Amino acid sequence: MLQHPTLANDGYRLWLQYAPIEKSDLAEGYKQQLQQIYLSNTSATMQVIQDELDLALGKMLALSPRYSSSNNSSTAPGLIIASPSQRPSLNEMITSEEYAALGEEGYLLRTISNGKKTQILITGNTDIALLYGTYELLRKLQTHSSLEKINLQSSPKTAIRVLNHWDNPDRTVERGYAGASIWDWHRLPDYIHPQYLDYARANASIGINGTVLTNVNANAQVLTPYFLRKVAKLAEVFRPYGIKVYLTARFSAPMELGGLSTADPTQPEVQEWWDNKVNEIYEYIPDFGGFLVKADSEGQPGPQNYDRSQAQGANMLAQALKAHQGIVMWRAFVYTNETPDDRAKQAYNEFKPLDGDFDDNVIVQVKNGAIDFQPREPFHPMFGAMPQTPLMMEFQITQEYLGQGTHLVYLAPMYEEVLDTDTYAEGPGTTVAGIIEGRQSGSLLTGMAGVSNIGTDRNWTGHLFGQANWYAFGKLAWDPSLSSEEIAEEWSQMTFTNDPSSTETITRIMMLSHEAAVNYMTPLGLHHIMGWSHHYGPGPWVTDKHRDDWTSTYYHQADRLGIGFDRTVKGSNALGQYAPEIQKLYGNPATCPEKYLLWFHHLPWEYVMPSGRSLWEEIALHYQKGVDQSREMLYAWQSLSTEIDPARYHQVESFLRIQEKEAIWWKDACLLYFQQFSQRPFPKEVEKPEHSLEYYQNYEPKFVPGI
Ligand code: BDP
């Protein structure tokens, strides 16, 4: 039953639970190894390392380690945490080539045995690298791994690993489902909420090195001294953790704040205004990261207002930032206010001709798919199409279209699916991951952004399993080739338990969850058929709004003959934006992966699927499968009722029940709606709908959060 709430484990500690290690021989071994630590406490970051070790070893092992920073201390340390500048003798052990390969943030973690004494070494070129290495070692302890033969070198494959907070100055969070914004602007800079430190710890533990504090739908106010003082305070808190702050820049700020009559990037007074503004920002925040910009999209101002290109807009800001080593993350999520023949084509059409025109310190930030964070989308055709432009990935961690705050949907398999896809941009083997690692552009400016799911809820992310998406994002930004399953296992061990069978169950639930959501929401390539504006729940009937490309009927195109969006040459030819190999594969319904079928093709209801069943039957069975899978997840979780602490167990259990209920809602609403066109019966395996179509169409959830 529920524990007294103040005693409950509410999930605040995220994956840094540092649960006591109960297996005594394991704990004893760790203790022996870690009781004496070499660490020269010479910087704020080294202090952070020491504090984290004290906390973690205290909680996991009831150990208060002893520290020394002298090379000739009498007892040999079991753990050495040092860069060669702090301990020159390391140069005898680690070659200069090895150090060079680590770069600025990479670390080396190695067990060295000399005679009878075993030492663990964490080394790297910077203090931040040592911090990352320390978290890696703590991860080993948290997952009860052996320290005997570690030999690990790890350097991030992308340079900018950044959370995007869609947080407004009034603390509302656009598409946020976990309470209010954690940035308490009103009390900053005088009050430092302790959560900022835990935020920094959590991010540093997974290698995130940047945070964009403010919404892409930007408020120019954040660029005023009133806010900059507050931003500077956050930057100060985050600095020892290797986290830089960035802000969103509203394109029209020179008019709104500076009183200019234009924001035209070609006008000298506009450039001058930005130059001065940027200089001012750096006075407050000497290591300010730069700007993230949403321009010419969904009503945001941008260079198009002056008939200028996206490159002209981006380069103006880049020029202002260059002297300070700041960067511009310019979003590719650009689409005009007029309804296009296909919204999926717009960003590519806008940006492709500008390849090579962006300044060196501009990186174009591209969503994983061309529409908008749908439960599943094929990769964005800009990946591979801009060989001379650094492109960074934008994933959404907050689950706007994926069940928001109550559905357990582990997103890493979806991230992985996109990252691993071959774009064929330069023949086979040019994966999306390779492109964002800079292998095509050759640029060192590389990155991955995740739209944050963090808020003031005690467990940070609303749904406890939302934490896994934040965790997985960080891990994949560091190394896009990691396996989502391994990340799930590791997260589950650190967050819940090391018991192998529980870990197996939790991992199974997680690995099932994305496919389940796709099945009960948008199977077989369907997309954008959710409730109007808040995007919560089904809304395949949404039509006749002020713009077609925000309606469901525009995307599913269901009629008496069939369903799906024809993006082949016979239709919008969005497919033409991909490499010929992809066009060939996806262009033919017989070879198009089933998961993208209705994304690219409009097909008759009686179209025969590889299973031998009709398209209609397959759609219906996929919806049913989604419901079945949501139940499977619930039952699997229930089997853990005695393994997981009560508060966390109950939250997840309650939410899984909501998920099952809503999976049924999705299935019934969508199938009844599509049946009007297909005029065919449900296959016998499909459960009878609970209500009429009319009921679902009239059911309108009120006050959905996050809009
Ligand atoms: C859409 C969201 C909207 C965001 C927009 C964006 O519905 O709230 O402002 O993306 O990415 O998914 O700019």
XYZ file of C-alpha atoms and ligand atoms in Angstrom:
720
model
C 0.000 0.000 0.000
C 0.992 3.638 -0.250
C 3.749 4.720 2.067
C 3.452 7.960 3.926
C 4.076 10.381 1.065
C 6.936 12.217 2.749
C 8.795 8.937 3.169
C 8.056 7.622 -0.259
C 10.576 7.353 -2.996
C 8.873 9.752 -5.371
C 11.464 9.447 -8.101
C 13.115 12.808 -7.481
C 16.520 11.160 -7.431
C 16.077 10.013 -11.021
C 18.679 7.446 -12.108
C 21.044 8.730 -9.439
C 19.292 6.702 -6.761
C 22.550 5.352 -5.357
C 20.658 2.558 -3.655
C 22.611 0.721 -0.935
C 24.476 -2.265 -2.323
C 23.258 -5.152 -0.278
C 25.388 -7.972 -1.642
C 28.089 -7.909 0.996
C 31.003 -9.376 -0.963
C 30.407 -6.966 -3.833
C 30.084 -4.005 -1.476
C 33.205 -5.083 0.399
C 35.230 -5.226 -2.803
C 34.082 -1.759 -3.876
C 34.853 -0.363 -0.450
C 38.368 -1.744 -0.424
C 38.984 -0.254 -3.806
C 37.517 3.163 -3.176
C 38.422 4.081 0.340
C 41.489 6.024 -0.684
C 41.105 8.380 -3.639
C 43.649 10.556 -5.364
C 41.982 13.762 -6.432
C 43.430 17.229 -6.466
C 40.690 19.525 -5.475
C 41.691 22.531 -7.495
C 38.562 23.692 -9.249
C 34.832 23.969 -8.858
C 34.431 20.917 -11.086
C 36.845 18.862 -8.983
C 34.796 19.873 -5.965
C 31.683 18.632 -7.736
C 33.430 15.310 -8.353
C 34.323 14.999 -4.697
C 30.816 15.908 -3.576
C 29.289 13.364 -5.931
C 31.643 10.643 -4.722
C 30.851 11.468 -1.116
C 27.145 11.311 -1.808
C 27.224 8.182 -3.945
C 29.705 6.152 -1.936
C 28.064 7.228 1.286
C 24.684 6.026 0.117
C 25.703 2.898 -1.769
C 28.467 1.684 0.531
C 28.223 3.749 3.718
C 31.755 4.795 2.874
C 33.401 8.160 3.515
C 36.412 7.986 1.250
C 39.724 9.588 2.139
C 41.199 11.950 -0.425
C 44.758 12.852 -1.092
C 46.289 15.005 -3.741
C 49.901 14.330 -3.143
C 51.760 11.902 -5.339
C 53.787 10.467 -2.524
C 51.127 9.742 0.012
C 51.886 6.688 2.117
C 48.881 4.594 1.082
C 48.496 3.982 -2.618
C 45.069 5.197 -3.723
C 42.631 2.647 -5.113
C 41.136 5.294 -7.368
C 43.023 8.017 -9.181
C 41.063 10.838 -10.763
C 43.404 13.193 -12.513
C 44.415 14.815 -15.745
C 48.086 14.686 -16.724
C 48.470 18.309 -15.709
C 47.426 17.368 -12.186
C 49.497 14.190 -12.050
C 52.351 14.290 -14.577
C 53.285 10.665 -13.906
C 50.201 9.667 -15.896
C 52.175 10.520 -19.012
C 54.196 7.395 -18.388
C 51.081 5.239 -18.432
C 48.867 6.854 -21.024
C 50.370 7.813 -24.349
C 50.009 11.282 -25.780
C 48.117 9.735 -28.716
C 45.584 8.324 -26.298
C 45.160 11.687 -24.657
C 44.823 13.397 -28.019
C 42.126 10.928 -29.053
C 40.081 11.769 -25.983
C 39.599 15.381 -27.037
C 38.248 17.860 -24.527
C 35.419 15.880 -23.030
C 36.425 12.266 -23.502
C 37.588 10.148 -20.588
C 39.560 7.027 -20.033
C 38.585 4.587 -17.322
C 41.010 1.765 -16.727
C 41.882 -0.843 -14.155
C 45.616 -1.030 -13.662
C 47.127 -3.945 -11.828
C 50.676 -3.620 -10.708
C 51.699 -6.544 -8.623
C 49.168 -7.137 -5.912
C 47.632 -3.671 -5.932
C 44.788 -2.843 -8.293
C 44.111 0.771 -9.079
C 41.299 2.372 -11.021
C 42.251 5.317 -13.136
C 39.937 8.009 -14.429
C 41.738 10.416 -16.658
C 41.106 12.946 -19.391
C 42.281 16.310 -20.600
C 39.854 18.505 -18.682
C 38.116 18.515 -15.347
C 34.784 18.052 -17.102
C 36.114 14.881 -18.731
C 37.029 13.637 -15.253
C 33.510 14.407 -14.071
C 32.064 12.360 -16.947
C 34.462 9.537 -16.121
C 33.426 9.660 -12.471
C 29.781 9.270 -13.420
C 30.760 6.308 -15.587
C 32.474 4.666 -12.642
C 29.462 5.331 -10.425
C 27.277 3.787 -13.114
C 29.390 0.655 -12.850
C 28.720 0.533 -9.121
C 25.029 1.239 -9.568
C 24.737 -1.626 -12.014
C 26.845 -3.887 -9.782
C 29.503 -4.353 -12.444
C 32.964 -5.670 -11.864
C 35.783 -3.168 -11.590
C 38.410 -5.761 -12.285
C 39.127 -5.348 -15.949
C 37.784 -2.030 -17.045
C 39.365 -0.556 -20.101
C 37.174 2.043 -21.565
C 37.784 5.146 -23.610
C 34.799 7.248 -24.413
C 34.530 10.528 -26.265
C 31.331 12.163 -27.372
C 30.493 11.807 -31.035
C 28.635 15.098 -31.128
C 29.812 18.420 -29.744
C 26.595 20.186 -28.753
C 24.347 17.971 -26.617
C 21.624 20.221 -25.559
C 18.191 20.279 -23.990
C 15.651 22.667 -25.453
C 13.243 23.933 -22.842
C 10.058 25.287 -24.331
C 9.649 27.301 -21.123
C 8.017 30.700 -20.986
C 8.933 33.532 -18.599
C 5.594 33.067 -16.778
C 6.652 29.463 -16.041
C 4.157 27.824 -18.362
C 5.781 25.183 -20.548
C 4.681 24.740 -24.123
C 3.994 21.033 -24.628
C 5.110 20.420 -21.055
C 3.283 17.752 -19.083
C 5.219 17.739 -15.825
C 4.067 20.860 -14.066
C 5.501 24.327 -14.343
C 8.878 25.452 -15.605
C 11.688 24.726 -13.170
C 13.158 28.172 -13.881
C 11.877 30.320 -11.077
C 12.528 33.611 -12.873
C 10.683 35.610 -10.302
C 13.005 34.610 -7.459
C 16.182 34.504 -9.503
C 18.941 35.628 -9.147
C 18.610 35.869 -5.376
C 17.194 32.449 -4.714
C 18.949 29.407 -6.131
C 16.488 26.572 -6.053
C 18.329 23.341 -5.109
C 16.697 21.660 -8.070
C 19.030 23.604 -10.384
C 21.951 21.694 -8.913
C 20.229 18.373 -9.261
C 19.337 19.315 -12.819
C 23.006 19.973 -13.494
C 24.061 16.705 -11.861
C 21.542 14.686 -13.818
C 22.572 16.236 -17.102
C 26.282 15.964 -16.461
C 25.829 12.318 -15.538
C 24.663 11.606 -19.096
C 26.949 14.024 -20.907
C 24.517 16.825 -21.707
C 26.580 19.993 -22.026
C 24.082 22.691 -22.886
C 20.643 23.974 -22.130
C 18.442 26.370 -24.038
C 16.443 27.899 -21.225
C 13.627 29.472 -23.191
C 10.861 28.587 -25.616
C 11.464 28.573 -29.360
C 8.319 30.658 -29.602
C 10.458 33.332 -28.090
C 9.780 36.273 -25.894
C 12.245 39.080 -26.599
C 12.211 40.023 -22.916
C 14.711 37.289 -22.114
C 17.342 39.384 -23.849
C 16.910 42.335 -21.503
C 19.286 43.018 -18.578
C 16.458 42.198 -16.169
C 16.519 38.588 -17.398
C 20.194 38.399 -18.285
C 21.103 38.830 -14.625
C 18.965 35.816 -13.846
C 20.326 33.803 -16.740
C 23.842 34.637 -15.563
C 23.053 33.106 -12.193
C 21.880 29.867 -13.755
C 24.992 29.827 -15.934
C 27.098 30.176 -12.799
C 25.347 27.216 -11.170
C 25.752 25.037 -14.254
C 29.339 25.973 -15.161
C 31.158 23.461 -12.905
C 29.044 20.728 -14.500
C 30.161 21.623 -18.010
C 26.765 22.956 -19.015
C 26.510 26.108 -21.100
C 23.405 28.194 -21.350
C 21.793 29.286 -24.589
C 18.770 31.477 -25.236
C 16.183 31.694 -27.953
C 16.412 34.874 -29.988
C 13.243 36.445 -31.289
C 13.998 37.693 -34.749
C 12.066 40.914 -34.279
C 13.829 41.810 -31.008
C 15.592 44.833 -32.567
C 12.148 46.340 -33.107
C 10.549 45.199 -29.876
C 13.445 46.031 -27.604
C 15.529 48.402 -29.669
C 12.789 50.541 -31.174
C 14.101 50.026 -34.713
C 11.638 50.177 -37.562
C 12.878 46.938 -39.112
C 14.554 43.622 -38.300
C 15.795 43.202 -41.870
C 19.116 41.354 -41.607
C 20.663 43.369 -44.418
C 20.191 46.690 -42.655
C 23.368 47.875 -40.890
C 21.470 49.205 -37.894
C 19.925 45.779 -37.347
C 23.309 44.065 -37.470
C 24.649 46.691 -35.102
C 21.807 46.165 -32.683
C 22.515 42.434 -32.537
C 26.267 43.021 -32.225
C 25.682 45.250 -29.225
C 23.135 42.918 -27.713
C 25.464 39.957 -27.999
C 28.359 41.926 -26.486
C 26.089 42.822 -23.616
C 25.084 39.182 -23.085
C 28.730 38.147 -22.874
C 29.335 40.747 -20.202
C 26.833 38.870 -18.084
C 27.738 35.376 -19.233
C 31.308 35.092 -20.511
C 30.792 31.538 -21.783
C 27.305 32.036 -23.214
C 26.640 29.294 -25.788
C 24.613 31.197 -28.363
C 21.131 31.362 -29.840
C 18.470 28.922 -30.901
C 16.101 30.440 -33.447
C 12.686 29.541 -34.737
C 11.978 31.868 -37.619
C 9.297 32.007 -40.290
C 7.247 29.274 -38.750
C 3.867 29.198 -37.089
C 3.653 32.962 -36.923
C 7.200 33.623 -35.694
C 8.969 36.547 -37.383
C 11.940 35.822 -39.602
C 13.971 36.836 -42.637
C 11.096 35.947 -44.972
C 9.301 39.034 -43.692
C 11.944 41.017 -45.591
C 12.350 38.649 -48.539
C 15.643 37.479 -47.141
C 16.834 33.892 -46.957
C 17.215 31.713 -43.898
C 20.983 31.954 -44.400
C 20.913 35.745 -44.342
C 18.960 35.659 -41.111
C 21.196 33.083 -39.470
C 24.441 34.682 -40.600
C 23.521 38.046 -39.136
C 23.293 36.472 -35.691
C 26.334 34.309 -36.346
C 28.392 37.353 -37.118
C 27.459 38.948 -33.831
C 28.371 35.767 -31.927
C 31.527 34.830 -33.777
C 34.011 36.904 -31.820
C 32.791 35.230 -28.642
C 32.847 31.666 -30.039
C 29.071 31.566 -29.806
C 26.936 29.574 -32.201
C 23.541 29.808 -33.861
C 21.248 26.810 -33.904
C 18.879 27.771 -36.708
C 15.823 25.576 -36.882
C 14.711 24.040 -40.141
C 11.123 23.828 -38.906
C 10.103 26.520 -41.354
C 6.806 26.526 -43.120
C 4.696 29.256 -44.605
C 1.250 30.309 -43.634
C -0.252 29.319 -46.960
C -1.374 25.727 -47.194
C 1.200 23.943 -49.331
C 0.608 20.952 -51.584
C 2.543 19.010 -48.944
C 3.922 20.415 -45.726
C 6.462 17.581 -45.632
C 8.339 19.228 -48.512
C 8.672 22.726 -47.188
C 11.816 22.724 -45.074
C 13.820 20.918 -47.736
C 12.619 23.298 -50.430
C 13.551 26.273 -48.305
C 16.970 25.063 -47.172
C 18.399 22.847 -49.895
C 19.248 25.771 -52.207
C 21.102 27.425 -49.308
C 23.549 24.568 -48.767
C 26.986 26.120 -48.306
C 25.635 29.612 -47.594
C 25.646 29.409 -43.806
C 28.499 30.839 -41.742
C 30.826 28.452 -39.912
C 29.237 28.994 -36.542
C 25.726 28.160 -37.733
C 24.277 24.697 -37.369
C 20.869 23.924 -38.816
C 18.656 22.070 -36.369
C 16.385 19.574 -38.101
C 13.541 17.626 -36.534
C 13.816 13.877 -36.961
C 10.946 13.871 -39.442
C 9.558 16.322 -41.941
C 6.126 16.838 -40.385
C 6.282 17.159 -36.647
C 7.376 14.651 -34.000
C 4.758 12.115 -35.017
C 4.651 8.727 -33.282
C 6.631 7.503 -36.256
C 8.067 9.388 -39.204
C 10.557 8.466 -41.878
C 13.780 10.462 -41.462
C 13.764 14.075 -42.561
C 14.902 14.357 -46.205
C 17.243 17.223 -45.290
C 19.551 14.635 -43.725
C 21.867 13.797 -46.544
C 20.736 16.661 -48.747
C 22.940 19.395 -47.262
C 26.501 18.079 -47.549
C 28.068 21.480 -46.928
C 26.010 22.426 -43.904
C 26.336 21.143 -40.361
C 23.000 19.633 -39.375
C 21.973 18.778 -35.860
C 19.184 16.475 -34.812
C 16.159 17.727 -32.928
C 14.288 15.015 -31.071
C 11.278 15.666 -28.909
C 11.630 14.160 -25.454
C 8.380 15.608 -24.223
C 5.611 13.359 -25.529
C 3.416 15.859 -27.327
C 2.121 13.297 -29.806
C 2.985 10.220 -27.811
C 0.627 10.086 -24.886
C 1.852 13.273 -23.181
C 2.159 12.859 -19.405
C 0.451 9.533 -18.868
C 1.583 7.015 -21.475
C 4.658 4.915 -20.971
C 6.445 5.288 -24.266
C 10.167 4.692 -24.281
C 11.390 6.820 -27.146
C 14.913 5.491 -27.628
C 13.886 2.798 -30.140
C 12.328 5.548 -32.221
C 15.462 7.717 -31.967
C 17.539 4.691 -32.835
C 15.395 3.827 -35.842
C 15.984 7.281 -37.306
C 19.680 7.467 -36.421
C 20.402 4.088 -37.949
C 18.589 4.734 -41.222
C 20.714 4.854 -44.323
C 20.099 8.031 -46.300
C 22.188 6.747 -49.226
C 23.362 10.335 -49.567
C 26.807 9.197 -50.606
C 26.013 5.657 -51.521
C 25.169 3.001 -48.975
C 26.294 3.575 -45.411
C 25.562 7.284 -45.011
C 23.352 6.951 -41.970
C 21.525 9.797 -40.290
C 23.806 9.263 -37.278
C 26.862 9.655 -39.493
C 25.509 12.910 -40.852
C 24.898 14.431 -37.464
C 28.337 13.253 -36.360
C 29.640 15.518 -39.123
C 30.951 12.811 -41.410
C 29.370 14.397 -44.461
C 29.921 18.095 -43.798
C 33.338 17.539 -42.233
C 32.466 20.203 -39.699
C 33.356 19.897 -36.033
C 30.157 21.706 -35.206
C 27.859 18.775 -34.547
C 25.009 18.215 -32.175
C 21.771 16.833 -30.937
C 18.928 18.695 -29.268
C 16.140 17.201 -27.189
C 12.955 19.105 -26.420
C 12.801 18.693 -22.677
C 10.110 16.902 -20.701
C 11.166 18.403 -17.385
C 8.955 20.355 -15.013
C 8.271 20.986 -11.355
C 6.617 17.607 -10.743
C 8.457 15.875 -7.919
C 9.652 13.184 -10.297
C 10.686 15.810 -12.905
C 8.962 14.275 -15.920
C 5.363 13.568 -14.857
C 5.518 9.919 -15.836
C 8.357 8.136 -14.076
C 9.308 6.478 -17.313
C 9.643 9.900 -18.908
C 12.937 9.974 -17.020
C 14.165 7.175 -19.256
C 13.618 9.347 -22.319
C 15.707 12.160 -20.878
C 18.370 9.612 -19.939
C 18.362 7.892 -23.310
C 18.506 11.197 -25.134
C 21.702 12.134 -23.299
C 23.295 8.778 -23.926
C 22.446 8.812 -27.628
C 23.640 12.391 -28.051
C 26.993 11.250 -26.668
C 27.031 8.147 -28.811
C 24.301 7.771 -31.439
C 25.323 4.173 -32.075
C 24.274 2.870 -28.661
C 21.514 0.312 -28.481
C 18.202 1.460 -27.066
C 17.798 -1.873 -25.324
C 21.094 -1.607 -23.482
C 20.244 1.925 -22.440
C 16.895 0.688 -21.129
C 18.537 -2.044 -19.081
C 21.091 0.294 -17.604
C 18.497 2.948 -16.784
C 16.210 0.413 -15.211
C 18.989 -0.973 -13.014
C 20.032 2.477 -11.865
C 16.475 3.660 -11.343
C 14.691 0.637 -9.934
C 16.570 -2.531 -9.152
C 19.449 -4.771 -10.115
C 17.387 -7.895 -9.807
C 17.904 -9.613 -13.196
C 14.373 -10.802 -13.678
C 12.864 -7.413 -12.798
C 15.351 -5.722 -15.101
C 14.340 -8.096 -17.858
C 10.644 -7.331 -17.302
C 11.111 -3.571 -17.190
C 13.288 -3.625 -20.281
C 10.686 -5.721 -22.077
C 7.951 -3.239 -21.198
C 10.071 -0.380 -22.414
C 11.069 -2.059 -25.663
C 7.460 -2.863 -26.442
C 6.088 0.541 -25.635
C 6.865 2.617 -28.703
C 5.517 0.068 -31.146
C 2.442 -0.287 -28.945
C 1.757 3.446 -29.089
C 2.252 3.538 -32.846
C -0.168 0.639 -33.189
C -2.965 2.178 -31.143
C -2.427 5.715 -32.475
C -1.075 5.823 -36.006
C -0.235 2.396 -37.464
C 1.138 1.679 -40.922
C 2.345 5.216 -41.631
C -0.754 7.155 -40.596
C 0.086 10.472 -38.969
C -1.259 13.689 -37.488
C -4.730 12.405 -36.641
C -4.826 13.572 -33.044
C -7.080 15.984 -31.195
C -7.168 19.573 -32.405
C -4.496 21.902 -31.051
C -3.745 20.140 -27.763
C -2.913 16.942 -29.679
C -4.278 14.770 -26.895
C -6.230 11.694 -27.874
C -7.648 10.749 -31.272
C -9.167 13.225 -33.720
C -9.155 11.691 -37.197
C -12.271 13.754 -37.978
C -10.525 17.129 -37.466
C -11.183 19.095 -40.651
C -12.092 22.531 -41.990
C -9.756 24.556 -39.830
C -8.105 27.786 -40.876
C -5.257 25.865 -42.401
C -5.606 22.477 -44.028
C -2.188 21.219 -43.041
C -3.168 21.337 -39.409
C -6.131 19.027 -39.960
C -6.306 15.255 -39.831
C -8.245 14.793 -43.061
C -5.399 16.505 -44.924
C -3.011 13.827 -43.689
C -4.995 10.613 -43.845
C -6.968 11.415 -47.017
C -9.467 8.659 -46.266
C -12.332 8.321 -48.722
C -14.540 5.565 -50.082
C -11.691 4.291 -52.217
C -8.869 4.176 -49.742
C -6.540 5.869 -47.308
C -3.057 7.409 -47.100
C -1.057 10.375 -48.372
C 0.359 9.847 -51.825
C 3.873 11.262 -51.700
C 5.103 9.417 -54.801
C 5.556 11.057 -58.212
C 1.859 10.566 -58.764
C 1.137 12.584 -55.661
C 3.074 15.341 -53.920
C 6.398 13.703 -54.778
C 7.861 14.455 -51.372
C 9.608 11.166 -51.974
C 11.607 12.913 -54.694
C 13.526 14.707 -51.942
C 15.236 11.453 -50.933
C 18.129 9.603 -52.572
C 17.220 7.440 -55.606
C 17.691 4.220 -53.595
C 15.098 5.379 -51.069
C 12.757 6.570 -53.804
C 12.920 3.184 -55.407
C 12.334 1.300 -52.177
C 9.623 3.476 -50.682
C 8.049 4.387 -54.020
C 6.600 0.942 -54.577
C 3.987 -0.162 -52.049
C 5.236 -3.722 -52.388
C 8.747 -2.799 -51.174
C 7.931 0.197 -48.989
C 8.432 -0.768 -45.333
C 4.985 -1.433 -43.928
C 5.555 1.045 -41.147
C 5.706 3.877 -43.721
C 3.108 2.560 -46.147
C 0.384 5.176 -45.699
C 2.946 7.928 -45.266
C 3.893 7.512 -48.903
C 0.931 5.820 -50.528
C -2.789 6.214 -50.917
C -4.101 2.681 -51.227
C -7.494 1.029 -51.653
C -9.087 -0.553 -48.610
C -8.946 -3.937 -50.302
C -5.230 -3.611 -51.120
C -3.647 -6.963 -50.309
C -0.957 -6.746 -47.650
C 1.978 -9.178 -47.392
C -0.010 -11.026 -44.735
C -2.666 -11.795 -47.315
C -5.196 -9.670 -45.469
C -6.727 -6.493 -46.810
C -5.373 -3.091 -45.839
C -8.553 -2.423 -43.877
C -8.137 -5.604 -41.878
C -4.491 -4.844 -41.176
C -5.313 -1.348 -39.958
C -7.973 -2.747 -37.648
C -5.700 -5.498 -36.355
C -2.878 -3.050 -35.688
C -5.156 -0.903 -33.535
C -6.225 -4.002 -31.646
C -2.629 -5.090 -31.257
C -1.791 -1.739 -29.711
C -4.515 -2.288 -27.128
C -3.268 -5.816 -26.459
C 0.277 -4.576 -26.054
C -0.796 -1.857 -23.634
C -2.361 -4.633 -21.534
C 0.756 -6.725 -21.814
C 2.714 -3.787 -20.411
C 0.270 -3.362 -17.548
C 0.340 -7.050 -16.605
C 4.106 -7.216 -16.836
C 4.373 -4.237 -14.509
C 1.880 -5.793 -12.105
C 4.151 -8.815 -11.851
C 6.659 -6.453 -10.197
C 4.349 -5.296 -7.425
C 6.594 -6.680 -4.710
C 9.845 -5.695 -6.387
C 9.360 -1.952 -6.768
C 8.937 0.525 -3.914
C 5.233 1.290 -3.402
C 4.999 4.934 -4.457
C 6.755 4.451 -7.737
C 5.009 1.146 -8.362
C 1.595 2.720 -7.887
C 2.201 5.724 -10.026
C 3.288 3.619 -12.949
C 0.502 1.116 -12.431
C -2.162 3.833 -12.387
C -0.727 5.418 -15.477
C -0.596 2.081 -17.302
C -4.290 1.700 -16.598
C -4.912 5.124 -18.096
C -2.821 4.080 -21.058
C -4.875 0.942 -21.603
C -8.083 2.958 -21.395
C -6.777 5.504 -23.835
C -5.455 2.869 -26.211
C -9.026 1.577 -26.409
C -10.264 5.125 -26.947
C -7.830 5.552 -29.846
C -8.741 2.207 -31.388
C -12.483 2.710 -31.153
C -12.494 6.305 -32.322
C -10.186 5.737 -35.274
C -11.695 2.475 -36.448
C -15.285 3.714 -36.236
C -14.279 6.833 -38.091
C -12.383 5.011 -40.856
C -15.116 2.393 -41.128
C -17.447 5.053 -42.498
C -15.210 5.079 -45.563
C -14.114 1.467 -45.751
C -17.659 0.175 -45.250
C -16.207 -3.092 -44.056
C -16.742 -5.081 -40.883
C -14.149 -5.368 -38.145
C -12.138 -8.579 -38.220
C -13.344 -10.955 -35.521
C -10.212 -10.428 -33.380
C -11.095 -6.772 -32.892
C -12.984 -5.981 -29.697
C -16.313 -4.299 -30.149
C -16.149 -0.514 -29.641
C -17.402 0.726 -26.300
C -19.260 3.743 -27.714
C -20.552 5.165 -30.965
C -18.508 7.326 -33.295
C -20.718 10.243 -32.378
C -19.819 9.804 -28.737
C -16.107 10.012 -29.491
C -16.517 12.968 -31.804
C -18.352 14.874 -29.117
C -15.920 13.943 -26.399
C -13.624 16.887 -25.956
C -10.966 16.738 -23.229
C -10.868 20.030 -21.376
C -7.893 21.952 -20.013
C -5.300 19.656 -21.488
C -1.935 20.838 -20.150
C 0.961 22.091 -22.137
C -0.599 24.179 -24.869
C 4.997 21.641 -32.646
C 4.306 22.104 -31.416
C 4.418 23.588 -31.179
C 5.865 24.005 -31.329
C 6.372 23.584 -32.683
C 7.837 23.861 -32.881
O 2.957 21.754 -31.523
O 3.918 23.860 -29.912
O 6.005 25.373 -31.166
O 6.235 22.206 -32.829
O 8.598 22.894 -32.882
O 5.231 20.280 -32.470
O 8.246 24.994 -33.063
